[in-house]
Coordinates of N, CA and C in Angstrom, one line a residue:
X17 N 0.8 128.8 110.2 CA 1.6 129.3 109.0 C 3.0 128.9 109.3
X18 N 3.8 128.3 108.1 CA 5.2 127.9 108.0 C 5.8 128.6 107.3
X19 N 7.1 129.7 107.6 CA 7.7 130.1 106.2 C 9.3 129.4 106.1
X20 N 9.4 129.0 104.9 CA 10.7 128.8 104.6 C 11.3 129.9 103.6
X21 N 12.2 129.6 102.6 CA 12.6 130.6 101.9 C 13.1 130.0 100.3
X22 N 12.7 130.6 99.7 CA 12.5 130.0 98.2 C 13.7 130.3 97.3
X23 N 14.4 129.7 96.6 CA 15.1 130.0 96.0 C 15.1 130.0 94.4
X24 N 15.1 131.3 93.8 CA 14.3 131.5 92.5 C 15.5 130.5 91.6
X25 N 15.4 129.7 90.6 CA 16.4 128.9 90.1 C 17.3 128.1 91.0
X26 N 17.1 127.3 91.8 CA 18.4 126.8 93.1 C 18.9 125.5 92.0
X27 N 19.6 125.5 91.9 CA 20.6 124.2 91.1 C 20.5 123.3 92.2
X28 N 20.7 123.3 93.2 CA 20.7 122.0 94.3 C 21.7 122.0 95.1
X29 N 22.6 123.2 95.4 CA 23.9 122.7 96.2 C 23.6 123.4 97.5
X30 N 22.2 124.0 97.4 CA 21.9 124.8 99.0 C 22.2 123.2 99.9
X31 N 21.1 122.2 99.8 CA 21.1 121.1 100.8 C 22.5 120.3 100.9
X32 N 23.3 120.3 99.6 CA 24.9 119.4 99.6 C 25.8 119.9 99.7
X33 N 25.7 121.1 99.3 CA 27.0 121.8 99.9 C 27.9 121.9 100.8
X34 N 29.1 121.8 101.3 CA 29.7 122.6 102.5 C 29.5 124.4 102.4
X35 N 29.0 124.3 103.4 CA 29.0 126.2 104.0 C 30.3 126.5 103.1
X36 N 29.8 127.9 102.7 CA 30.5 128.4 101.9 C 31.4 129.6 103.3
X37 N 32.5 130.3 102.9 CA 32.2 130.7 103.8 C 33.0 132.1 103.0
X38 N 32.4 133.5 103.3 CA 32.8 134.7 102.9 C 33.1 135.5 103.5
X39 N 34.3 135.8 103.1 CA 35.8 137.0 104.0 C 34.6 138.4 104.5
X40 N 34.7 138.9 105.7 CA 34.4 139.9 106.2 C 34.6 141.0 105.7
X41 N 35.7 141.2 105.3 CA 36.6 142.4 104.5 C 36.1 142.0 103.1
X42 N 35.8 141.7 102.7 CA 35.6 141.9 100.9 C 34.4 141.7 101.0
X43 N 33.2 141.5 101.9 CA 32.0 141.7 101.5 C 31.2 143.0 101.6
X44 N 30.8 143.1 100.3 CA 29.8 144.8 100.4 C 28.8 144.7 101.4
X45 N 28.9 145.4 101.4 CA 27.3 145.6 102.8 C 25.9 145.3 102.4
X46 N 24.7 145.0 102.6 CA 23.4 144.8 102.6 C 22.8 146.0 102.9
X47 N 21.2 145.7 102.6 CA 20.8 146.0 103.4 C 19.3 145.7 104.0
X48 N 18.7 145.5 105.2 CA 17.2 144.9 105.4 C 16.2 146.2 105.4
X49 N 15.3 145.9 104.0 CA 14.3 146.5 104.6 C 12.9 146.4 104.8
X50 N 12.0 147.0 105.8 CA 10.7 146.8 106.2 C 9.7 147.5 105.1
X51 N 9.1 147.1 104.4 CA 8.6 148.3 103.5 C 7.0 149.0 104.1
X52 N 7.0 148.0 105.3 CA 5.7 148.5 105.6 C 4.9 148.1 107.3
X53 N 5.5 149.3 107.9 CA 4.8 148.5 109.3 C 4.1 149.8 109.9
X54 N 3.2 149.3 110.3 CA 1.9 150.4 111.1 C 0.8 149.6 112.1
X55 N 1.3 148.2 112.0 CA 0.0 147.6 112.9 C 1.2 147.5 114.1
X56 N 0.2 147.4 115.6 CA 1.0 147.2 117.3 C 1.3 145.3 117.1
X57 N 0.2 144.6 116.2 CA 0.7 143.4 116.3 C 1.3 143.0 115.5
X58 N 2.3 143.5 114.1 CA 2.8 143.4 113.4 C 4.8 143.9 114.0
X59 N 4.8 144.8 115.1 CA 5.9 145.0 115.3 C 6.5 143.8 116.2
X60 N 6.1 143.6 116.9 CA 6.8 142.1 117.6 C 7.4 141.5 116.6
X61 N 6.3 141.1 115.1 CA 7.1 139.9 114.2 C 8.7 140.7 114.0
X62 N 8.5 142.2 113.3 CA 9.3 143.1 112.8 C 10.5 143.0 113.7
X63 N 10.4 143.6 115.1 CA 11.6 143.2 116.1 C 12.4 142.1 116.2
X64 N 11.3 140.6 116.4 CA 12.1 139.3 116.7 C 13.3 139.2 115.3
X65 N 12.0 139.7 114.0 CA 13.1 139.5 112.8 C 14.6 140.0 112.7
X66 N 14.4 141.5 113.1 CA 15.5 141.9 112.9 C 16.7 141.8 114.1
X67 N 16.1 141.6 115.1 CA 17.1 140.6 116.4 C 17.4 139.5 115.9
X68 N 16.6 139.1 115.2 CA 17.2 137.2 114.5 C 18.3 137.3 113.8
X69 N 18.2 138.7 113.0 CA 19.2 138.6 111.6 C 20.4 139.5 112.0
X70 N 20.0 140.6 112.8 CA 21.4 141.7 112.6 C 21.7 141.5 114.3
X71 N 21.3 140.9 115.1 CA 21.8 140.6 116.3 C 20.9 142.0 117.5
X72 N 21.2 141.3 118.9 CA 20.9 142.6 119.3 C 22.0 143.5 119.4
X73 N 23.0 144.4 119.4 CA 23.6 145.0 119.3 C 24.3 145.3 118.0
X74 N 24.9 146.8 117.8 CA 26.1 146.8 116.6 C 26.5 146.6 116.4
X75 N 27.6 145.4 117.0 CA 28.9 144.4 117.4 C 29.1 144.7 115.7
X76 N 30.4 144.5 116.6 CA 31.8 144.7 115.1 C 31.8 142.6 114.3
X77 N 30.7 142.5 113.9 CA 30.7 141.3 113.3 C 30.1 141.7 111.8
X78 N 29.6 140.7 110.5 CA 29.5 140.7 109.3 C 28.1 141.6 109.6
X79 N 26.9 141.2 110.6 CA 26.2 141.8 110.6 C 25.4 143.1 110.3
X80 N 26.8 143.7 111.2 CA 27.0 144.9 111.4 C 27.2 145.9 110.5
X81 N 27.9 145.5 109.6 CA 27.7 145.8 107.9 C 27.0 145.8 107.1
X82 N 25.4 145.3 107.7 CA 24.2 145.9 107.1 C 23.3 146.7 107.4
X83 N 22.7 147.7 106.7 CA 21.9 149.1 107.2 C 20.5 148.4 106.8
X84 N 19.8 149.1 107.9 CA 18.3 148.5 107.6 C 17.6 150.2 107.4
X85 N 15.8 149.5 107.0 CA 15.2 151.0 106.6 C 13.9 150.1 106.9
X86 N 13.3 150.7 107.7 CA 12.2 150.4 108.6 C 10.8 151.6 108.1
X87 N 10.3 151.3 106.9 CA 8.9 152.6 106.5 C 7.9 152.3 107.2
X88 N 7.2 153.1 108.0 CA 5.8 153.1 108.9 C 4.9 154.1 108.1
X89 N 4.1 153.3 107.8 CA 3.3 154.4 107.5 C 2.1 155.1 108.6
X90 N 2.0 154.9 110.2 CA 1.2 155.1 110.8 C 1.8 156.0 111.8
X91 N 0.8 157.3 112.0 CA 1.3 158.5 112.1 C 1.4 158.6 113.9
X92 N 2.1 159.1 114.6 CA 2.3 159.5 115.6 C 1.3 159.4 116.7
X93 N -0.5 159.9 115.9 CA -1.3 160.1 117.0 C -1.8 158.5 117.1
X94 N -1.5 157.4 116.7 CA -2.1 156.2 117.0 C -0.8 156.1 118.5
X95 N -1.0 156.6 119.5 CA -0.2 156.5 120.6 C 0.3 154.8 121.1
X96 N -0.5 154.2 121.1 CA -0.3 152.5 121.7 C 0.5 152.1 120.5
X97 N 1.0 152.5 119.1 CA 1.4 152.0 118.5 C 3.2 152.5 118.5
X98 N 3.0 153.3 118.9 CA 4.2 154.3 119.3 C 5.3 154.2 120.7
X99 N 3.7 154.0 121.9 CA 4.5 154.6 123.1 C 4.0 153.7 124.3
X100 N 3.5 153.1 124.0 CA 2.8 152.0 124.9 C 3.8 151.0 125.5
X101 N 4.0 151.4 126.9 CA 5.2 150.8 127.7 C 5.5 149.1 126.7
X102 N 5.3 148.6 126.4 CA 5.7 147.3 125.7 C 6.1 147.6 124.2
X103 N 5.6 148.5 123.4 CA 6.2 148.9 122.2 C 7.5 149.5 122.0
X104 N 7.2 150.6 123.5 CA 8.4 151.3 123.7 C 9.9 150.9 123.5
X105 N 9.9 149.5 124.0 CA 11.1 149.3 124.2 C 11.9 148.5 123.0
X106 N 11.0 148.1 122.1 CA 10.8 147.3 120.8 C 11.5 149.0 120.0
X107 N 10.8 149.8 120.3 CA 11.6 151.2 119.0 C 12.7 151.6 119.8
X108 N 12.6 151.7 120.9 CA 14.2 152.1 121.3 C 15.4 151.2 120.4
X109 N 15.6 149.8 120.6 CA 16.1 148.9 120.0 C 15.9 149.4 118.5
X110 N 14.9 149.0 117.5 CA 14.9 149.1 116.5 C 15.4 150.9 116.2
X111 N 14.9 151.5 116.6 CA 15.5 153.2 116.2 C 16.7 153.2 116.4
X112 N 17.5 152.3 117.3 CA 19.3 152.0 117.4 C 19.9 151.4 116.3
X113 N 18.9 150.0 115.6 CA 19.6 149.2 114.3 C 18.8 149.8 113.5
X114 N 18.1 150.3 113.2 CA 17.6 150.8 112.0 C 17.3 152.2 111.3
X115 N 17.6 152.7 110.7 CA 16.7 153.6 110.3 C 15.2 153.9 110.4
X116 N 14.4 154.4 110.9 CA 12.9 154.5 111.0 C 12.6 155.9 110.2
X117 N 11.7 155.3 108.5 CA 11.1 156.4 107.9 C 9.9 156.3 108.2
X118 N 9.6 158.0 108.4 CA 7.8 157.5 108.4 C 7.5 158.5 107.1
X119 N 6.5 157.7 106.6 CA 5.8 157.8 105.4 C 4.4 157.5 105.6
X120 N 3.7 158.5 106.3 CA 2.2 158.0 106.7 C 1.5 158.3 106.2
X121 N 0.5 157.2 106.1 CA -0.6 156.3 104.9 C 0.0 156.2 103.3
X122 N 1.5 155.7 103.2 CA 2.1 154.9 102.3 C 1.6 153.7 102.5
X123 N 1.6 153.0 101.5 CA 1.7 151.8 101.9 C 3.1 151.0 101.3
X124 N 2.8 149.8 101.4 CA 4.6 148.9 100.8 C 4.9 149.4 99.1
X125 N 4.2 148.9 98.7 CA 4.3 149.1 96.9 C 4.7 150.7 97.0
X126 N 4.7 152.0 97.3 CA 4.8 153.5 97.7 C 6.2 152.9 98.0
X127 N 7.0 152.6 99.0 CA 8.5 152.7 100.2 C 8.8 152.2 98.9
X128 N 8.3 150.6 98.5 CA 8.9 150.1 97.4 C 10.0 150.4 96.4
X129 N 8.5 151.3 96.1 CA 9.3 152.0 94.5 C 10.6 152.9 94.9
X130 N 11.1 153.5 96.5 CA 11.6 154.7 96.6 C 13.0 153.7 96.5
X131 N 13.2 152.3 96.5 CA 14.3 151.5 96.6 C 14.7 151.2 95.3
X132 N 15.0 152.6 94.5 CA 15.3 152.6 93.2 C 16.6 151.8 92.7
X133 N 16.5 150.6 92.0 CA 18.2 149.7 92.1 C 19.4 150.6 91.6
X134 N 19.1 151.9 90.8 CA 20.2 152.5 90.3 C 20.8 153.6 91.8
X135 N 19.6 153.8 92.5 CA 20.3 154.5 93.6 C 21.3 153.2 94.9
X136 N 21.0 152.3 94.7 CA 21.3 151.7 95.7 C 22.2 150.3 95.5
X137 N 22.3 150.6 93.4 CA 23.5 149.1 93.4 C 24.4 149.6 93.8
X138 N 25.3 150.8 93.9 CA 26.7 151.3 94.2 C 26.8 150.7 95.4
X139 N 26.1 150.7 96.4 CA 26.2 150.6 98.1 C 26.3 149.3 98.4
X140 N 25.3 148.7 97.8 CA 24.9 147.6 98.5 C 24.9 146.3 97.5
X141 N 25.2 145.3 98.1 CA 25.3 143.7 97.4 C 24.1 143.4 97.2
X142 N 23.7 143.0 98.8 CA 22.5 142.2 98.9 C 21.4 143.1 99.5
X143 N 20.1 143.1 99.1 CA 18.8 143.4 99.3 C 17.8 142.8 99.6
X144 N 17.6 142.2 101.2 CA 16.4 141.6 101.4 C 15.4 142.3 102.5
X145 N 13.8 141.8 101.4 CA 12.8 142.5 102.0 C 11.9 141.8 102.6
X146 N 12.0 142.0 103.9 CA 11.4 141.5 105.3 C 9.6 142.4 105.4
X147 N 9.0 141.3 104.8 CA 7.7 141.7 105.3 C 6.8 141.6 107.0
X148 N 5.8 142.2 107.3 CA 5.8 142.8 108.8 C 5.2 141.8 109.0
X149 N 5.1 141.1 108.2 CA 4.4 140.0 108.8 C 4.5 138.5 108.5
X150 N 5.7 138.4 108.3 CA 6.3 136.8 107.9 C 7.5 136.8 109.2
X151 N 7.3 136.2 109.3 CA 8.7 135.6 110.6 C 9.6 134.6 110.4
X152 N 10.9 135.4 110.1 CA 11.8 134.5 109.7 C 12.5 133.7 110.5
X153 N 12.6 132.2 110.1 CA 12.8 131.0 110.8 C 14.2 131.6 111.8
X154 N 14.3 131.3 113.1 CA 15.5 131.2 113.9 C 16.5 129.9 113.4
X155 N 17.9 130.1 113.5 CA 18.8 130.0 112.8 C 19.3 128.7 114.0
X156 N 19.4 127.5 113.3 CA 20.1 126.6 114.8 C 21.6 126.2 114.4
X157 N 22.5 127.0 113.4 CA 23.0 126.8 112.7 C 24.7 127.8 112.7
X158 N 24.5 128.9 113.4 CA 24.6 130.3 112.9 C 24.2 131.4 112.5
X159 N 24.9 131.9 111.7 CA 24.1 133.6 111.1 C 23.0 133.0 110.5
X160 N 21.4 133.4 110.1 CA 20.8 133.0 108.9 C 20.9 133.7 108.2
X161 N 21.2 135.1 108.5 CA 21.9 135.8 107.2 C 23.1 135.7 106.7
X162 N 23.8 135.0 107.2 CA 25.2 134.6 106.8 C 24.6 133.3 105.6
X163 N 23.5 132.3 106.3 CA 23.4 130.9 105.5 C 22.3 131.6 104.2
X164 N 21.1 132.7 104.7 CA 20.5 133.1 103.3 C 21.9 133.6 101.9
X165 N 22.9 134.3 102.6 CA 23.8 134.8 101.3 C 24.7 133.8 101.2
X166 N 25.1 132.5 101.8 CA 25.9 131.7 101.1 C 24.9 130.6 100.3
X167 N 23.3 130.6 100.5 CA 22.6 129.9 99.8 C 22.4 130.9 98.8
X168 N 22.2 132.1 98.5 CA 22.5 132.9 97.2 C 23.7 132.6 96.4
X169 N 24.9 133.0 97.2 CA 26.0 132.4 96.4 C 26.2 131.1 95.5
X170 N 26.0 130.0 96.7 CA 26.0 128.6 96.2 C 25.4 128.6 95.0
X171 N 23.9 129.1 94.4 CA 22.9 129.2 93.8 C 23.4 130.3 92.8
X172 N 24.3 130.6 93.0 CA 24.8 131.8 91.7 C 23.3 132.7 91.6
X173 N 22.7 133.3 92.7 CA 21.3 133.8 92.6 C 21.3 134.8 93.4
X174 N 20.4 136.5 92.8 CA 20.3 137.5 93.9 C 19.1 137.6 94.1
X175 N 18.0 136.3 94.4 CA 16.6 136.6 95.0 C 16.7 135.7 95.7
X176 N 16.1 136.2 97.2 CA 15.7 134.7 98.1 C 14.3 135.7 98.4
X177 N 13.5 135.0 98.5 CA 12.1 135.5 99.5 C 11.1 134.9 100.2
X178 N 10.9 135.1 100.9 CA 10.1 134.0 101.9 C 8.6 133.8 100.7
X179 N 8.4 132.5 101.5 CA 7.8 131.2 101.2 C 6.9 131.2 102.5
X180 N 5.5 131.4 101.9 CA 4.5 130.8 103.4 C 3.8 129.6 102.7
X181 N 4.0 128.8 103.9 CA 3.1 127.9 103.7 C 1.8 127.7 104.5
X182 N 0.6 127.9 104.0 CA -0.6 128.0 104.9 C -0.8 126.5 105.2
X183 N -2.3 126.0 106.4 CA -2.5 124.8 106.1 C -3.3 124.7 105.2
X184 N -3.9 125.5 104.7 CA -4.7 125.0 103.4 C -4.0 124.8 102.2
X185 N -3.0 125.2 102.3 CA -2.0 124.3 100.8 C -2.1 123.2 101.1
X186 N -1.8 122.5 102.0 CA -1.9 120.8 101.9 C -3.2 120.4 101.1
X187 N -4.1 121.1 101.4 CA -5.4 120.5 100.2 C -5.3 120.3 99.1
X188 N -4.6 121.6 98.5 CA -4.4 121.8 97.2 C -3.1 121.1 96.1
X189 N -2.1 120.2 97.4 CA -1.7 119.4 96.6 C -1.9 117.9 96.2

């Protein structure tokens, strides 16, 4: 599986453009969220992601000005999912950058709905939703969350969402 990231209407200046680049201070905050994680092999993708995009630490950079919300829907007694010396150290990390709701036996479309846009346009600019199981491409570039919001910008656009490509698409074109 390949994911890129799709851009709903892109005019064309994502690939020609010069980097845009946006003041630290005048940008509103974000936020990332997970709408749905409960599988042991689904959090690795969820960790690498959010170490890709908000860094490992809180560091006083653009990053750091975004809040994440991480919904699990799988309850405490699934122990290896929780506490299993290798998971462990994956939610220490994540319970530091993120918020962790649990909401057990929700599923995504449930967390979804609770991301009501009238509760959360005051706060927040940008809103992207990191599924548990797509892995977003590492960045050879800089921030990729710095390049997804100046490829929004460029694009005068507020959707980006990942794009999988299976190998069975190639058949089908």
């Amino acid at each position: 599986w390949r994911v890129g990231w799709v851009l709903v209407g892109v005019i064309g200046c994502w690939l020609t453009s010069p980097r845009l680049s946006i003041n630290a201070e005048s940008m509103r905050r974000g936020i990332l969220v997970v709408p749905g994680l409960g599988r042991s092999d689904r959090l690795q993708v969820v960790y690498d992601n959010i170490v890709n995009l908000l860094g490992p630490t809180r560091a006083s950079t653009p990053a750091a000005q975004w809040d994440c919300v991480i919904y699990v829907y799988t309850s405490r007694t699934e122990s290896e999912f929780w506490t299993s010396p290798e998971n462990a150290k994956k939610w220490s990390y994540l319970s530091s950058r993120c918020d962790i709701v649990e909401n057990i036996g929700k599923k995504v479309t449930e967390n979804m709905y609770s991301l009501q846009p009238a509760l959360i346009r005051a706060a927040y600019q940008y809103v992207f939703i990191l599924l548990d199981d797509i892995r977003a491409p590492t960045s050879t570039s800089g921030s990729l969350l710095q390049q997804m919001i100046d490829a929004l910008t460029c694009n005068r656009l507020s959707v980006l969402s990942p794009m999988v490509t299976a190998p069975l698409s190639r058949c089908l074109h």
